[in-house]
Short mmCIF file of C-alpha atoms in Angstrom, two decimals:
data_model
loop_
_atom_site.label_atom_id
_atom_site.label_comp_id
_atom_site.label_asym_id
_atom_site.label_seq_id
_atom_site.Cartn_x
_atom_site.Cartn_y
_atom_site.Cartn_z
CA MET F 1 -4.58 123.69 -31.58
CA LEU F 2 -5.68 121.55 -28.68
CA CYS F 3 -4.17 118.11 -28.20
CA ASN F 4 -5.48 116.70 -24.94
CA GLY F 5 -6.11 120.23 -23.72
CA SER F 6 -2.67 121.69 -24.54
CA LEU F 7 -1.49 123.86 -27.40
CA ASP F 8 1.27 121.61 -28.68
CA CYS F 9 0.21 120.88 -32.28
CA THR F 10 0.38 124.06 -34.34
CA THR F 11 -0.35 122.87 -37.89
CA GLN F 12 -4.11 122.48 -37.57
CA VAL F 13 -6.84 125.09 -37.60
CA LEU F 14 -10.20 125.17 -35.89
CA CYS F 15 -13.18 124.13 -38.01
CA GLU F 16 -15.79 126.85 -37.81
CA ASN F 17 -18.31 125.18 -40.15
CA TRP F 18 -19.19 122.52 -37.58
CA GLN F 19 -21.20 122.67 -34.38
CA HIS F 20 -19.27 120.16 -32.26
CA PHE F 21 -20.67 118.22 -29.30
CA ASP F 22 -18.13 116.92 -26.77
CA LEU F 23 -19.70 113.81 -25.24
CA ARG F 24 -17.51 114.10 -22.15
CA LEU F 25 -19.58 117.08 -20.99
CA PRO F 26 -22.46 116.49 -18.53
CA GLU F 27 -25.11 117.94 -20.87
CA HIS F 28 -24.43 115.07 -23.32
CA THR F 29 -24.66 112.23 -20.78
CA LYS F 30 -27.91 110.96 -22.32
CA LYS F 31 -26.37 110.61 -25.81
CA LYS F 32 -23.23 109.01 -24.36
CA ASN F 33 -25.31 106.46 -22.44
CA MET F 34 -27.43 105.79 -25.53
CA LEU F 35 -24.27 104.97 -27.50
CA LEU F 36 -23.04 102.59 -24.81
CA VAL F 37 -26.39 100.81 -24.43
CA ALA F 38 -26.80 100.50 -28.20
CA HIS F 39 -23.26 99.16 -28.76
CA ASN F 40 -23.52 96.68 -25.90
CA GLY F 41 -27.03 95.61 -26.96
CA LEU F 42 -25.91 94.83 -30.51
CA ARG F 43 -22.82 93.04 -29.23
CA ASN F 44 -24.90 90.91 -26.83
CA ARG F 45 -27.31 90.04 -29.63
CA LEU F 46 -24.47 88.93 -31.88
CA ALA F 47 -22.77 86.98 -29.08
CA SER F 48 -26.00 85.03 -28.54
CA LYS F 49 -26.52 84.32 -32.25
CA LEU F 50 -22.92 83.24 -32.92
CA ASN F 51 -22.30 81.49 -29.60
CA MET F 52 -19.49 83.88 -28.67
CA GLY F 53 -18.57 83.52 -25.03
CA ASP F 54 -15.77 86.09 -24.94
CA MET F 55 -17.69 89.28 -25.84
CA LEU F 56 -16.54 92.04 -23.47
CA MET F 57 -18.82 94.80 -22.15
CA MET F 58 -17.84 98.18 -23.60
CA GLU F 59 -17.06 101.11 -21.30
CA TRP F 60 -16.71 104.82 -22.05
CA ASP F 61 -13.16 106.10 -22.57
CA ASP F 62 -12.40 109.84 -22.34
CA PRO F 63 -8.99 109.65 -24.12
CA LEU F 64 -10.68 107.96 -27.11
CA THR F 65 -13.35 110.65 -26.98
CA GLU F 66 -10.60 113.30 -27.13
CA LEU F 67 -9.18 111.59 -30.21
CA ALA F 68 -12.64 111.58 -31.83
CA ASN F 69 -13.19 115.22 -30.82
CA ARG F 70 -10.07 116.29 -32.72
CA TYR F 71 -11.50 115.07 -36.00
CA HIS F 72 -14.48 117.38 -35.66
CA VAL F 73 -12.92 120.37 -33.93
CA HIS F 74 -10.08 120.55 -36.46
CA CYS F 75 -11.87 119.41 -39.65
CA LEU F 76 -9.92 116.15 -39.85
CA ILE F 77 -12.83 114.16 -41.24
CA HIS F 78 -10.76 112.61 -44.06
CA ARG F 79 -7.26 113.73 -43.02
CA VAL F 80 -4.62 112.49 -40.64
CA ASP F 81 -4.44 113.87 -37.10
CA ASP F 82 -0.98 115.40 -36.71
CA CYS F 83 -0.97 115.38 -32.91
CA GLY F 84 1.69 112.76 -33.48
CA ASN F 85 3.32 113.10 -30.09
CA GLU F 86 0.81 110.52 -28.85
CA THR F 87 -0.83 109.00 -31.92
CA VAL F 88 0.68 107.25 -34.95
CA ILE F 89 -1.80 106.89 -37.77
CA ASP F 90 -1.71 104.84 -40.97
CA GLU F 91 -4.30 105.96 -43.51
CA GLY F 92 -6.81 103.33 -44.56
CA THR F 93 -9.94 103.83 -46.64
CA ILE F 94 -11.77 107.14 -46.58
CA TYR F 95 -14.14 105.75 -43.93
CA LYS F 96 -11.60 104.03 -41.73
CA MET F 97 -8.24 104.82 -40.23
CA GLN F 98 -6.27 102.44 -38.08
CA HIS F 99 -4.56 103.98 -35.10
CA GLU F 100 -1.98 102.58 -32.78
CA ARG F 101 -1.13 104.43 -29.62
CA VAL F 102 0.25 103.85 -26.19
CA TYR F 103 -2.68 103.41 -23.83
CA GLY F 104 -2.24 102.50 -20.19
CA GLY F 105 1.43 101.63 -20.78
CA ARG F 106 0.63 99.05 -23.47
CA ARG F 107 0.13 99.42 -27.21
CA LYS F 108 -3.47 98.99 -28.33
CA ASP F 109 -5.09 98.92 -31.75
CA ILE F 110 -7.75 101.54 -32.26
CA ALA F 111 -10.21 101.71 -35.16
CA ARG F 112 -12.41 104.58 -36.26
CA ASN F 113 -15.92 104.35 -37.67
CA THR F 114 -17.56 107.37 -39.26
CA PHE F 115 -21.09 108.07 -40.40
CA PHE F 116 -22.27 110.99 -42.52
CA LEU F 117 -25.90 111.98 -42.85
CA PRO F 118 -26.77 114.28 -45.79
CA ILE F 119 -27.50 117.81 -44.61
CA ASN F 120 -30.99 117.71 -46.15
CA GLN F 121 -31.89 114.77 -43.87
CA ILE F 122 -32.51 116.07 -40.38
CA HIS F 123 -33.00 113.24 -37.91
CA SER F 124 -33.13 113.24 -34.15
CA ASN F 125 -32.20 109.55 -34.16
CA PHE F 126 -28.88 109.87 -36.00
CA ILE F 127 -27.13 107.62 -33.46
CA GLU F 128 -29.49 104.76 -34.30
CA LEU F 129 -28.98 105.40 -38.03
CA ALA F 130 -25.20 105.27 -37.62
CA LEU F 131 -25.29 102.02 -35.63
CA VAL F 132 -27.69 100.37 -38.09
CA ASN F 133 -25.48 101.50 -40.99
CA TRP F 134 -22.39 100.01 -39.31
CA TYR F 135 -24.26 96.84 -38.34
CA PHE F 136 -25.34 96.18 -41.94
CA ASP F 137 -21.71 96.32 -43.05
CA HIS F 138 -21.73 92.61 -42.08
CA GLN F 139 -23.29 92.00 -45.52
CA LYS F 140 -19.96 92.97 -47.11
CA LEU F 141 -18.03 90.35 -45.12
CA PRO F 142 -17.49 86.64 -45.67
CA ARG F 143 -19.65 84.34 -43.58
CA PRO F 144 -18.26 83.92 -40.03
CA LYS F 145 -15.98 80.91 -39.67
CA LEU F 146 -17.43 78.01 -37.66
CA THR F 147 -14.85 76.70 -35.22
CA ASN F 148 -15.02 73.50 -33.20
CA TYR F 149 -13.25 73.53 -29.87
CA GLU F 150 -13.53 70.32 -27.89
CA THR F 151 -17.31 69.90 -27.51
CA PHE F 152 -18.17 73.55 -28.28
CA LYS F 153 -18.90 75.28 -31.58
CA TYR F 154 -18.57 79.01 -32.08
CA TYR F 155 -18.18 81.50 -34.93
CA GLU F 156 -15.23 83.80 -35.60
CA LEU F 157 -15.68 87.16 -37.31
CA ILE F 158 -13.60 87.58 -40.47
CA GLY F 159 -12.77 90.90 -42.11
CA ASP F 160 -12.15 94.53 -41.26
CA ASN F 161 -14.89 97.14 -41.57
CA ASN F 162 -17.30 99.19 -39.44
CA PHE F 163 -19.15 96.04 -38.37
CA THR F 164 -16.08 94.17 -37.15
CA HIS F 165 -14.79 97.28 -35.35
CA MET F 166 -18.05 97.52 -33.44
CA MET F 167 -18.46 93.77 -32.85
CA CYS F 168 -14.90 92.60 -32.17
CA PRO F 169 -15.26 90.56 -28.93
CA GLN F 170 -12.04 91.97 -27.45
CA THR F 171 -13.13 95.60 -27.92
CA TYR F 172 -13.91 97.04 -24.52
CA ARG F 173 -13.55 100.83 -24.83
CA ILE F 174 -15.55 103.36 -26.79
CA GLY F 175 -15.09 107.10 -27.27
CA CYS F 176 -17.23 109.11 -29.67
CA SER F 177 -17.84 112.57 -30.96
CA TYR F 178 -20.41 114.08 -33.26
CA ALA F 179 -20.87 117.34 -35.10
CA LYS F 180 -23.46 119.06 -37.26
CA PRO F 181 -22.71 121.55 -40.03
CA ARG F 182 -23.75 125.08 -39.10
CA ARG F 183 -24.63 125.79 -42.73
CA ARG F 184 -24.53 123.99 -46.05
CA MET F 185 -20.88 123.35 -46.92
CA GLN F 186 -19.58 124.05 -50.41
CA ARG F 187 -17.77 121.38 -52.40
CA GLU F 188 -14.22 122.30 -53.30
#
């Protein structure tokens, strides 16, 4: 089992049903850049609409990409990653897991968004579909809180779901992975 390129977690098996795409590789630069542009574009749009002046520009992060890769390479779609020597995970809903890990010498909160497209729907624009799906999660949240600060007014996001993970102003790193099933998978 590979954890950051080393065989130090032995309780996981490789997932042979998935064709995995590691976005750190040069042949996937276009998809990686598309993800960054799309995330930053949506974040800029929201910052303008809600008068948010502290929205950070997202940058690609290879260690986060490695974490995302593990979920596909080792069939961890709805299970906990046991490469616990560097990641402590508390299970959340089936679509979200909160992670806390040491990153750059400081502890950081990490959230995971997932998107599943039915196998009978083949789309070349699955990245756009995922982002739109996550964006429309704002409909499940309470209305943003209007805050007055001196002579300024701005809105604060409230809640915890795919939308807030993607739009949190302090989020500045992104790492993604994607996979396609090689064949129709059987339900257990």
